[in-house]
Coordinates of C-alpha atoms in Angstrom, one line a residue:
X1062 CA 5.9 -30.1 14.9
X1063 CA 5.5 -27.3 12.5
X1064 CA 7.5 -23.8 13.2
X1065 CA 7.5 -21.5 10.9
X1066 CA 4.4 -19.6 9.1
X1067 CA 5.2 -18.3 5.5
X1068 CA 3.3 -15.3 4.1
X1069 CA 2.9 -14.4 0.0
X1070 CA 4.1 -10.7 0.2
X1071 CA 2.2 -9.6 -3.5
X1072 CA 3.6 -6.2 -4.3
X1073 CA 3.4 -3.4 -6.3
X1074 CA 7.0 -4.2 -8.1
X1075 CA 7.8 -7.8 -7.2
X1076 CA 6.1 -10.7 -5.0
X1077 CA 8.3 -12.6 -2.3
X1078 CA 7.2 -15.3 -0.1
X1079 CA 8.7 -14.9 3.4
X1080 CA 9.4 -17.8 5.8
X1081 CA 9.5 -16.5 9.9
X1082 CA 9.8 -18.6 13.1
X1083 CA 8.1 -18.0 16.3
X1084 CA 10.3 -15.0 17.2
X1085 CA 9.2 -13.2 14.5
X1086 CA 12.4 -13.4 12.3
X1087 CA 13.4 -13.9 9.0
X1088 CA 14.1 -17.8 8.0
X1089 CA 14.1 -17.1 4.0
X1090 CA 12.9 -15.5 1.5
X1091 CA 12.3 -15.8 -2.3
X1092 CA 11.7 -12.5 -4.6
X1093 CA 10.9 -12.0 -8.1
X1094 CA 9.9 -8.6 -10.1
X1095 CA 6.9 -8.0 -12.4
X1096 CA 6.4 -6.1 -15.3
X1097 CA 5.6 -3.0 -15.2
X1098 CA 2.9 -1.6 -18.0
X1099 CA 2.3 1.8 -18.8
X1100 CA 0.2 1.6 -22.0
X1101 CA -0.7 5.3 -21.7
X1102 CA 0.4 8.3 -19.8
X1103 CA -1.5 8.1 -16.2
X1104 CA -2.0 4.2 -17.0
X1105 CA -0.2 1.5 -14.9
X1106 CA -1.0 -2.0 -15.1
X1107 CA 0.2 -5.6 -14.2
X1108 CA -0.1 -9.0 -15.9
X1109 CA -2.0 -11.0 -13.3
X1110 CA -1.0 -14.1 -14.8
X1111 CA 2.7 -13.0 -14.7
X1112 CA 1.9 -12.2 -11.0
X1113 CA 0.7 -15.8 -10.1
X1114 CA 3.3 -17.4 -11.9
X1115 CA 5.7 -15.4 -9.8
X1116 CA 3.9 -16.5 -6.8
X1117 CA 4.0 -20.1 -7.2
X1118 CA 7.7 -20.0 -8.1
X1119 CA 8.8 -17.6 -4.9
X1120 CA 7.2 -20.2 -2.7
X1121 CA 8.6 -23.0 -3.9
X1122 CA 12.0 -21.1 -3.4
X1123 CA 11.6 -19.8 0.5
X1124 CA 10.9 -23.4 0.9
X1125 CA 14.0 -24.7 -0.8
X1126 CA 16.1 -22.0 0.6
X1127 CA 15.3 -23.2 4.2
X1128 CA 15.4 -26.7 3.5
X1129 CA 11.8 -26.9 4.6
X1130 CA 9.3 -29.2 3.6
X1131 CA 5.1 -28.3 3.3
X1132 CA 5.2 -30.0 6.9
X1133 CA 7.4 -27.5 8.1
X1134 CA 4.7 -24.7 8.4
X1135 CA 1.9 -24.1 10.1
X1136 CA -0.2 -21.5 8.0
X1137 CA 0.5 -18.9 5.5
X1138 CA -1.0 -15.3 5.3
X1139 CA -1.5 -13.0 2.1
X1140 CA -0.7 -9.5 2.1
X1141 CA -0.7 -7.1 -1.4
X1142 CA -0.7 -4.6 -3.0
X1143 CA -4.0 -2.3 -2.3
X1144 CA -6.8 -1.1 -4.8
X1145 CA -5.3 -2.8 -7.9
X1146 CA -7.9 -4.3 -9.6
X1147 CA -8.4 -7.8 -11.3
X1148 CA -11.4 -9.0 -13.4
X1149 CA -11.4 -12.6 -14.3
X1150 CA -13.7 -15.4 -15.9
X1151 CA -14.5 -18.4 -13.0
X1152 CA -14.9 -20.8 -15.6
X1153 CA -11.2 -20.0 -17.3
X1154 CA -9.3 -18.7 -14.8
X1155 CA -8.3 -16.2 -17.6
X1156 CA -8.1 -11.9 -16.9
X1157 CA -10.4 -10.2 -19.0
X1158 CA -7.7 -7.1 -19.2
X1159 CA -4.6 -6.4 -16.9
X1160 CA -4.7 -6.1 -13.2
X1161 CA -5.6 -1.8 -13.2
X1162 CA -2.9 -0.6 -10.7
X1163 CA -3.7 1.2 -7.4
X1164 CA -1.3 4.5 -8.9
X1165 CA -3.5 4.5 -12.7
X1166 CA -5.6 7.6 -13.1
X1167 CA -7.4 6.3 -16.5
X1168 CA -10.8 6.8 -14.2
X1169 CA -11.0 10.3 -13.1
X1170 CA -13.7 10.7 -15.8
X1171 CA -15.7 8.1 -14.2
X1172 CA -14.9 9.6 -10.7
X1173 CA -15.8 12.9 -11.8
X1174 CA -19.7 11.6 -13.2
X1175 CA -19.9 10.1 -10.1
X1176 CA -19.3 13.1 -8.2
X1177 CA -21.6 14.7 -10.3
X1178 CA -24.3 13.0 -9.0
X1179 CA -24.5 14.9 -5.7
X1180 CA -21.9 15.3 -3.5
X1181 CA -18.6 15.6 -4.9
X1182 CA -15.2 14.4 -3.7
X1183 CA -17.6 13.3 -0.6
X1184 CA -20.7 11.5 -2.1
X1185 CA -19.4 8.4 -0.1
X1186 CA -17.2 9.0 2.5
X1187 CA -19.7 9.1 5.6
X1188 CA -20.1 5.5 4.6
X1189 CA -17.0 4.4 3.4
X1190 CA -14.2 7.2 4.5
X1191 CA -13.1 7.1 1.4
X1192 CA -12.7 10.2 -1.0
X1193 CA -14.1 9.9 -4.7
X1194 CA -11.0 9.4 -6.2
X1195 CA -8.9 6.9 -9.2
X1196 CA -7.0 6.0 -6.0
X1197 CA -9.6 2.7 -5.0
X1198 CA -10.6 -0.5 -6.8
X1199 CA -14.2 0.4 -7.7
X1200 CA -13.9 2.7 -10.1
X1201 CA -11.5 0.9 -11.7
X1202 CA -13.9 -2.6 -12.3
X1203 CA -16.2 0.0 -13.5
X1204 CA -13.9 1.1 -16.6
X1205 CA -13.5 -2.6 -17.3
X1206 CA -16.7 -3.3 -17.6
X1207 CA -17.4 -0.1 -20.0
X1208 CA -14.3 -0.6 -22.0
X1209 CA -13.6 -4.3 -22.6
X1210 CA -15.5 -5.6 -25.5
X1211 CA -18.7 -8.5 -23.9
X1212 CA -17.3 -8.0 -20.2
X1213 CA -20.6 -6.2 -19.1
X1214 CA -22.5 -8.9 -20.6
X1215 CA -20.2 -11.7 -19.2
X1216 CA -20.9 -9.9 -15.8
X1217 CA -24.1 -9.8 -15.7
X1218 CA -24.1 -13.4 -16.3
X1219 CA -22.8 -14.1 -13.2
X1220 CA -19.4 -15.4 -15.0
X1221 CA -16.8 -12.6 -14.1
X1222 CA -15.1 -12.2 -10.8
X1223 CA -13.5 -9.2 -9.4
X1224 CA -10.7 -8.9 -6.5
X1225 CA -7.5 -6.7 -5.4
X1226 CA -4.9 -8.9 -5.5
X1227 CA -5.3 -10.5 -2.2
X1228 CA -8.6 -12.2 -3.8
X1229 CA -6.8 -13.2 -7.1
X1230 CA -4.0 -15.4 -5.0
X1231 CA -5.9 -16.3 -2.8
X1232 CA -8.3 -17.8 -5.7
X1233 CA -5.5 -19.1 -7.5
X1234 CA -3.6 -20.7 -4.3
X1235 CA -7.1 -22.5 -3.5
X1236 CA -7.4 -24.1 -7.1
X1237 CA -8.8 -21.4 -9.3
X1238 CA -11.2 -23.1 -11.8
X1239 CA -11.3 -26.3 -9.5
X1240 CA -13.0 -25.1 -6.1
X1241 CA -11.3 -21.7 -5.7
X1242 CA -11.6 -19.6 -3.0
X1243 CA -13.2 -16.3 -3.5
X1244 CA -12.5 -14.3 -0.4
X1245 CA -11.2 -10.9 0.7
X1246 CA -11.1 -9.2 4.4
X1247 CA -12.3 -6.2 6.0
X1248 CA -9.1 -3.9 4.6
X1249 CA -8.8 -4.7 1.6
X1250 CA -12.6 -4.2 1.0
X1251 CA -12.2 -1.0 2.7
X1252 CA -10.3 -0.1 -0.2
X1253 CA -12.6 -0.4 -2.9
X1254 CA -14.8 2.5 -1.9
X1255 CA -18.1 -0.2 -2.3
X1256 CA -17.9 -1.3 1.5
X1257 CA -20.0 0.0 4.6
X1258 CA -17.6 0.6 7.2
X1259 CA -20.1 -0.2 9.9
X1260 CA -21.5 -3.2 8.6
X1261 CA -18.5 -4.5 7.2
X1262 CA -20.6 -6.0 4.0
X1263 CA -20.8 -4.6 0.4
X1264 CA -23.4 -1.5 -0.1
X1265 CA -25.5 -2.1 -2.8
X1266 CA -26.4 1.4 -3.8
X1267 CA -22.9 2.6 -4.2
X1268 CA -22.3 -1.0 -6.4
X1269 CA -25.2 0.2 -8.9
X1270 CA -23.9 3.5 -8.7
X1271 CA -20.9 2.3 -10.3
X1272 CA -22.6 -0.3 -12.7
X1273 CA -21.2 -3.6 -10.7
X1274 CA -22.9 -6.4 -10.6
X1275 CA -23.0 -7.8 -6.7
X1276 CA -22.3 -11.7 -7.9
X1277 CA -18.9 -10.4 -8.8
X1278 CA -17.4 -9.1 -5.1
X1279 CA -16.3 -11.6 -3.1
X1280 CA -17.1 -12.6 0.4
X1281 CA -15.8 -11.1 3.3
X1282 CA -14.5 -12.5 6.0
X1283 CA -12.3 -11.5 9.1
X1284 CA -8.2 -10.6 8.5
X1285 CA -7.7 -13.6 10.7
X1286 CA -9.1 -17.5 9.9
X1287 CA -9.3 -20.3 7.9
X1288 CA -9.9 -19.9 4.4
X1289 CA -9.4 -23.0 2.8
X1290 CA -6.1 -24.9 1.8
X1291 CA -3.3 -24.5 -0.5
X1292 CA -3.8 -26.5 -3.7
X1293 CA -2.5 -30.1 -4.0
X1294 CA -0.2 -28.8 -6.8
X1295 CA 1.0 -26.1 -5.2
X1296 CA 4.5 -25.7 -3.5
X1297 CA 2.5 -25.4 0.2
X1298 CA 0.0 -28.1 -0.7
X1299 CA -2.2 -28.6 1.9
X1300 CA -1.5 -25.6 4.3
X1301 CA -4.2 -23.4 5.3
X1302 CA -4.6 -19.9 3.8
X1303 CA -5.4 -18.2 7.2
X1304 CA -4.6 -14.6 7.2
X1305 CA -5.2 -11.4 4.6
X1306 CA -4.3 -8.0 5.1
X1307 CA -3.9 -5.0 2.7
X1308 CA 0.1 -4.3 3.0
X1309 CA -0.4 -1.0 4.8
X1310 CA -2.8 -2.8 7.9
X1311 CA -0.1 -6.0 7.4
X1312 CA 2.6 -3.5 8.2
X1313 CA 1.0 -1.9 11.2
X1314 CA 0.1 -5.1 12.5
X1315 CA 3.8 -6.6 12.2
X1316 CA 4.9 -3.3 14.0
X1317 CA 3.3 -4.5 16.8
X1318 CA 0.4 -1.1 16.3
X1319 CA -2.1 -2.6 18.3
X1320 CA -3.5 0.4 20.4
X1321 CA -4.9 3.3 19.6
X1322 CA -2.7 6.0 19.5
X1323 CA 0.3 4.1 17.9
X1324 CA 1.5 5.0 14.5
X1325 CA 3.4 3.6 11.6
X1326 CA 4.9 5.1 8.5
X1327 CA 5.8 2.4 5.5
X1328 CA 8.9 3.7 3.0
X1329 CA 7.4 1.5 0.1
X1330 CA 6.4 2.2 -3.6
X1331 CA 4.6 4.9 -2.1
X1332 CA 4.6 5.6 1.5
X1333 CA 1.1 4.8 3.9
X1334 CA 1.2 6.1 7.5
X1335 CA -1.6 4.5 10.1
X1336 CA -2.7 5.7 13.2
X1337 CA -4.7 2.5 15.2
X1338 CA -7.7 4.6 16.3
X1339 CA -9.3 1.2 18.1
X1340 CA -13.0 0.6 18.1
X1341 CA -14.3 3.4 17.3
X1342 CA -14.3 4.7 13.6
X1343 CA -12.5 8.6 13.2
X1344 CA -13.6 10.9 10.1
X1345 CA -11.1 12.7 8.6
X1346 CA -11.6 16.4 8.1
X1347 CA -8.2 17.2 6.9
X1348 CA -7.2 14.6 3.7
X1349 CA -7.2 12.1 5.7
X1350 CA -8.2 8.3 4.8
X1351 CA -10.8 6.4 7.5
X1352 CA -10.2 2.5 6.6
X1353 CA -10.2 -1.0 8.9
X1354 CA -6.7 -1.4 10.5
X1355 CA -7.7 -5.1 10.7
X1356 CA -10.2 -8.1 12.4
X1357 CA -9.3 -10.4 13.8
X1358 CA -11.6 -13.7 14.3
X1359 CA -15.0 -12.4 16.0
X1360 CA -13.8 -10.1 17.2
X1361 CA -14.7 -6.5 16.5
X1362 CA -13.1 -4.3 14.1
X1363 CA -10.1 -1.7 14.6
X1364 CA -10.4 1.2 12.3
X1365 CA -7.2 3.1 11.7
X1366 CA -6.8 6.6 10.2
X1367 CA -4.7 6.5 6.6
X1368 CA -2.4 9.2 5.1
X1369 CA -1.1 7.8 1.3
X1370 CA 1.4 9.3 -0.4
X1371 CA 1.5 7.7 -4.4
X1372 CA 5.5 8.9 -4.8
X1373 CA 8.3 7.9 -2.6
X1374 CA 10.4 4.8 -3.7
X1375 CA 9.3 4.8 -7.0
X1376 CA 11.1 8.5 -7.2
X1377 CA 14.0 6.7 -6.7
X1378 CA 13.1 4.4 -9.3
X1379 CA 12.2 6.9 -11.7
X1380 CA 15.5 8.7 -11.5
X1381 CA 17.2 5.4 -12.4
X1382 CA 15.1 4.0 -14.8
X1383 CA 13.9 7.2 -16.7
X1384 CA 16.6 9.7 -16.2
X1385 CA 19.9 7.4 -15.6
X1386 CA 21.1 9.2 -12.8
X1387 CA 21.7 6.7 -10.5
X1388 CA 22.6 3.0 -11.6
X1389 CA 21.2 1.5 -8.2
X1390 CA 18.8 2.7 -5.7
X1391 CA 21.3 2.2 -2.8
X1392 CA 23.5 5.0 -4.6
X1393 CA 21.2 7.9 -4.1
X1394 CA 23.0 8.5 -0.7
X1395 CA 25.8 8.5 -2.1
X1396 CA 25.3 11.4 -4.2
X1397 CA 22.8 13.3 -1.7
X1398 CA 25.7 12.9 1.2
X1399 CA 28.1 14.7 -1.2
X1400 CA 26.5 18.2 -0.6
X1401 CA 25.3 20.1 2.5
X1402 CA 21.5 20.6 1.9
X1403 CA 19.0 20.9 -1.3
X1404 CA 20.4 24.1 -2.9
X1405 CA 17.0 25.9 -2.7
X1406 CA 15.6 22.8 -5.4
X1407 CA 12.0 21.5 -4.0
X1408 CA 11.0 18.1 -5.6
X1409 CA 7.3 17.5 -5.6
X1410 CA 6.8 14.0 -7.1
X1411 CA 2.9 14.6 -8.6
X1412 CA 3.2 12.2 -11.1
X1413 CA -0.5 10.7 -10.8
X1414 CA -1.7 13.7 -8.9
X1415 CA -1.4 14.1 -5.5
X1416 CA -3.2 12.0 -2.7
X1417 CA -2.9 13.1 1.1
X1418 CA -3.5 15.7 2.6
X1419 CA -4.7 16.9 -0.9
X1420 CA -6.6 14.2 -3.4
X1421 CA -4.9 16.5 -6.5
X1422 CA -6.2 14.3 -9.7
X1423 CA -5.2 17.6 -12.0
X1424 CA -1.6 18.1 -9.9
X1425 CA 1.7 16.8 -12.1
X1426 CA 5.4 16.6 -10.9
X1427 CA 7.5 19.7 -10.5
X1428 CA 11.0 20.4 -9.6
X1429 CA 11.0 24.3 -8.4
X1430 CA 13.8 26.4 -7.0
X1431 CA 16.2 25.6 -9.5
X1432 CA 19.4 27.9 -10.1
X1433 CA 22.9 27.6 -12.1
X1434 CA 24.2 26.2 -8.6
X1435 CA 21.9 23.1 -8.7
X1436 CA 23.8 20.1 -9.1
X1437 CA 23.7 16.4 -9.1
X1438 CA 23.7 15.6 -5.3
X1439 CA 21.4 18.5 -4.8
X1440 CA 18.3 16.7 -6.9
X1441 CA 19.6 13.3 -5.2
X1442 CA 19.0 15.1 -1.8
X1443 CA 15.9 16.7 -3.2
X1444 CA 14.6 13.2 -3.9
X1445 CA 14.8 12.0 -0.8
X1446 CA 13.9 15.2 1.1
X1447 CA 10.2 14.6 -0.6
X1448 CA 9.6 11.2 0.9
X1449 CA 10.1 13.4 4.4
X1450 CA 8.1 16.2 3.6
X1451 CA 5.3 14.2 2.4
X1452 CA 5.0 12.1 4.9
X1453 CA 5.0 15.4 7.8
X1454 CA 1.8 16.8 5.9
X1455 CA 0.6 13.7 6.2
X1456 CA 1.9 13.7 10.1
X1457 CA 0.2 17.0 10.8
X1458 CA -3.2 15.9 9.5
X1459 CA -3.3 13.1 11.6
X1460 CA -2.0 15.0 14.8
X1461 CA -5.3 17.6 14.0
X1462 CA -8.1 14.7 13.1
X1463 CA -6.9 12.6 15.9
X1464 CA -6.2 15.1 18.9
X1465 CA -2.7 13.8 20.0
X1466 CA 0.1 14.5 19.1
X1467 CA 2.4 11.3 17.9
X1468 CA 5.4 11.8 20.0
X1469 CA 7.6 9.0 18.2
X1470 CA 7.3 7.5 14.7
X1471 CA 7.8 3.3 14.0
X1472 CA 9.2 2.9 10.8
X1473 CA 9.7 0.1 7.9
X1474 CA 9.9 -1.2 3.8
X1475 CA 12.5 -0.8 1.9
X1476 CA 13.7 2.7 2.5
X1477 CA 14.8 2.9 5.8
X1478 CA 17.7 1.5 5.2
X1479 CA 18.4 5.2 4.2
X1480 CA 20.1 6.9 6.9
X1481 CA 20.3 10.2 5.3
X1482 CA 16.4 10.2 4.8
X1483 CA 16.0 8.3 8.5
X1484 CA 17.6 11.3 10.0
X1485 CA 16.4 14.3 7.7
X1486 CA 12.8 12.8 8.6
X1487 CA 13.2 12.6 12.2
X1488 CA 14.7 16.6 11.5
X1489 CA 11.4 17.7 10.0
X1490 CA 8.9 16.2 12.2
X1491 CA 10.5 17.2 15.0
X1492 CA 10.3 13.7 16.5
X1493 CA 12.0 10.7 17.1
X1494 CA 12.5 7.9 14.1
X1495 CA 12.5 4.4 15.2
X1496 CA 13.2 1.5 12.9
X1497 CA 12.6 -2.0 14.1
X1498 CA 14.5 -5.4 13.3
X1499 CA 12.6 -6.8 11.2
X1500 CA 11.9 -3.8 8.8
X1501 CA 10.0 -6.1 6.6
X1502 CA 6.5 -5.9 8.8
X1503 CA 4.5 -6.1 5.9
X1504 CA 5.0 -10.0 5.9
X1505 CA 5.4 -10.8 9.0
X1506 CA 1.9 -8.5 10.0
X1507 CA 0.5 -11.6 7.2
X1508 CA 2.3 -13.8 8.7
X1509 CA 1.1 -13.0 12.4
X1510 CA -2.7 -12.9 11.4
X1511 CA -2.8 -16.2 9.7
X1512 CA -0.5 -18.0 12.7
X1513 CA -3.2 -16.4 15.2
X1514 CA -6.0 -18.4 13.4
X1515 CA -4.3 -21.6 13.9
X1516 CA -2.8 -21.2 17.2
X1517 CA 0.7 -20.8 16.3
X1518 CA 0.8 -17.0 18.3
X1519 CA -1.7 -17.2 21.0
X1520 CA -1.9 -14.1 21.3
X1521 CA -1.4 -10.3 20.5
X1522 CA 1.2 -10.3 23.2
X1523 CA 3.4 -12.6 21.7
X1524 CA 3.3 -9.7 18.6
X1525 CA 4.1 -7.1 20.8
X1526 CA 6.6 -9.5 22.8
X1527 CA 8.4 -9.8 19.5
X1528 CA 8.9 -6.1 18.9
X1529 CA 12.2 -5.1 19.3
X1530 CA 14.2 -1.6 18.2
X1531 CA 17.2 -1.7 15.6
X1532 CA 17.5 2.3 15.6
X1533 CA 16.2 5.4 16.3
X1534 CA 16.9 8.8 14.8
X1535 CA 16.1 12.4 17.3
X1536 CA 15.7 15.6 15.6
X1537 CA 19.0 17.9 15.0
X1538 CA 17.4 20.7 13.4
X1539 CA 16.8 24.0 14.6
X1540 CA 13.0 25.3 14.5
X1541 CA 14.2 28.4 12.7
X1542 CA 15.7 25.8 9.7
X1543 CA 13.0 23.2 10.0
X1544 CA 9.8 26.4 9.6
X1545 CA 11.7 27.7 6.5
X1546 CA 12.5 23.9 5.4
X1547 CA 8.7 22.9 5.3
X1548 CA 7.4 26.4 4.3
X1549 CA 9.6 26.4 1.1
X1550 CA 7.9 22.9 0.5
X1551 CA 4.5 24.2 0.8
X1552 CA 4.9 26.2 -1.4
X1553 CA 6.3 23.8 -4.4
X1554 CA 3.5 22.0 -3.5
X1555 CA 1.4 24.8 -4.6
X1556 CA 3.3 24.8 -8.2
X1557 CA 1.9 21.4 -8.9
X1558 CA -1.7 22.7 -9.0
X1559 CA -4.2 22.9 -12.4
X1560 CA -1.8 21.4 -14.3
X1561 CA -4.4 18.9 -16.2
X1562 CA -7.4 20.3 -17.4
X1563 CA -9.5 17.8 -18.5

């Protein structure tokens, strides 16, 4: 009897496959990083060939780290990276250019002519609740097509494909050139600013809008079924693919978010809070993202309101692999425990504009409030405290579109194994942090859909039956501090403004 599910974690800096058992826990787990390309200032790409090497070897290591044999499991899901975009030749199997990361800012031009047309920053959003923005996928195939030499032509001949990265494994996993799958769900579609968010199915008009030929999208289909099977090369040969979800809706589904009203906040790359807001579909009038939470099977759609934030982890990242300061990401607490507060210094990490509350293309990074006292520790705490201011702005906007006030927040990714940030963000929102056991959700949410569509869970109660609290964090700031705390921040913010022209 098979008991375990595995699910193909494809992420912004590395791709893991995860191994879980019935309970929800971890059983293994194989890693491996990417490459990270930044041919240009504002540009970030992948090599999607690197990627599916990667994934094909981290399969075949969860497996052999367990002991486990294909047999052993049941399913496996997909979850990824959002809005990074791959164009590929069916008949090859070969990229036409690098996957175009979700963080790359190479298309405000095109988002700009776009805008142009009528609208603005809003031409779309009543259909897709998406701001115009170099954020999503669309724009993105679109600069492709106009840049790389015979791939408009290839296009239109029906010979190009295009997919986030969910579509590309998923292709890959089902034998690429030999009967490949080309699939995506609901929220990663969501994310390309080209899908209807009532219908559920690609809009035409916004495709030719954006010069994309429709025989390149893939189908959609629900977050929860059978796609096809795994390869008869491949380290999982013959299981079924039966579960995608973008990594933010994987997340909120692994925390067990399944009524409206319940929020999570992912410490990732970046960091991607979601409020379920059930059935019915919430526009955002204050920065907010509207997006598909997830489907599952026939049933109908949950729609979820989105806050992104583009900086958080990778802050961290920066100050080790740009600046030196730290020689691991685990020792930035070190050095932020070793002072009392900030020092007055404001971090405001704009590097590719801002997104939530603000969709800033033109904003750039600042560090304000510095004086001769400034010190080490202080920018280490600095650092951190952005990731916790970001994320109430984000909190706030979601408290106004949606009506209620959150009164806790569920928390995962790789982060929160910060305490010092854990508690300083449970400080500024006022509120109580609460981290699960399995932090990881963003697998196990994959790994939940795709063992729902083969009968391994039965049902969403066993998700929320696995739930269980690791810690929680309540405020121990005073409003006096935490009102002059945030309104310092608001006002870095500001600092970050018009600093691109064109």
């Amino acid at each position: 009897m098979t008991q375990y599910v595995a699910a193909i974690d494809q992420g912004t800096t590395s791709t893991r496959c995860m191994i879980f058992d019935h309970s929800g826990r971890v059983v293994s787990v194989d890693q491996k990083e990417h490459e990270q390309i930044f041919p240009k200032a504002g540009w970030v790409e992948h090599d999607p060939m690197e990627v599916w090497q990667n994934t094909r070897q981290v399969a075949a290591g969860a497996l052999a780290k367990a002991d486990l044999s294909t047999s052993d499991i049941a399913a496996v899901g997909i979850t990824n990276q959002r809005e990074t975009a791959v164009v590929w030749d069916k008949n090859t199997g070969e990229p036409v250019y690098n996957a175009i990361v979700w963080q790359d800012t190479r298309t405000d031009r095109i988002v700009n002519e776009l805008g142009a047309l009528g609208g603005g920053q809003e031409r779309y959003r009543a259909k897709v609740g998406l701001p115009l923005a170099t954020y999503f996928s669309g724009p993105k195939v679109r600069w492709i097509l106009d840049n790389v030499e015979g791939a408009r032509d290839r296009a239109e001949a029906g010979d190009l494909l295009f997919g986030n990265m969910d579509t590309w494994v998923l292709w890959n996993m089902t034998g690429g050139t030999d009967g490949g799958v080309h699939v995506t769900d609901p929220t990663n579609a969501s994310r390309t600013m080209l899908m209807d968010l009532d219908t559920l199915q690609w809009d035409e008009t916004i495709a030719a809008d954006m010069g994309i030929p429709m025989s390149m999208l893939p189908e959609i289909r629900s977050s929860s079924e059978v796609y096809g099977q795994v390869r008869e090369r491949g380290a999982l040969a013959g299981v079924p693919i039966a579960g995608i979800l973008g990594d933010q809706q994987a997340a909120t589904f692994g925390q067990a978010c399944l009524s409206p009203g319940e929020a999570k906040n992912t410490y990732g790359t970046g960091n991607f809070m979601l409020l379920n807001t059930g059935t019915e579909k919430v526009m955002s009038e204050n920065g907010l993202l509207t997006t598909i939470c997830y489907k599952i099977g026939d049933t109908a759609p949950v729609y979820a309101l989105e806050g992104s934030i583009a900086v958080t982890g990778s802050l961290v990242q920066w100050l080790r692999d740009n600046l030196g300061m730290i020689s691991s990401a685990a020792e930035i607490e070190e050095h932020a425990r070793s002072v009392e507060d900030n020092g007055g210094a404001y971090f405001v990490p704009a590097f590719s504009g801002l997104f939530a509350p603000y969709w800033r293309s033109d904003a750039r990074g600042a560090i304000v409030g510095l004086t001769r006292f400034v010190n080490k520790g202080h920018l280490a705490r600095a650092v951190l405290e952005a990731t916790a201011f970001q994320t109430r702005e984000v909190l706030d906007a979601m408290n106004a579109d949606s009506g209620v006030d959150l009164t806790a927040l569920k928390v995962d990714g790789g982060m929160v194994v910060n305490e010092l940030l854990m508690q300083f963000q449970a400080d500024i929102l006022g509120v109580p942090v609460i981290r699960p056991v399995v932090a990881e959700t963003t697998a196990l949410g994959a790994a939940y859909a795709a063992g729902l569509a083969v009968g391994f869970w039965k049902s969403e109660d066993d998700i929320r039956d696995n739930w269980a609290e690791d810690k929680r964090w309540e405020p121990q700031m005073d409003d006096a501090r935490r009102d002059s705390e945030y309104a310092n921040w608001k006002k870095a913010v500001t600092k970050t403004f018009d600093w691109v022209q064109d």
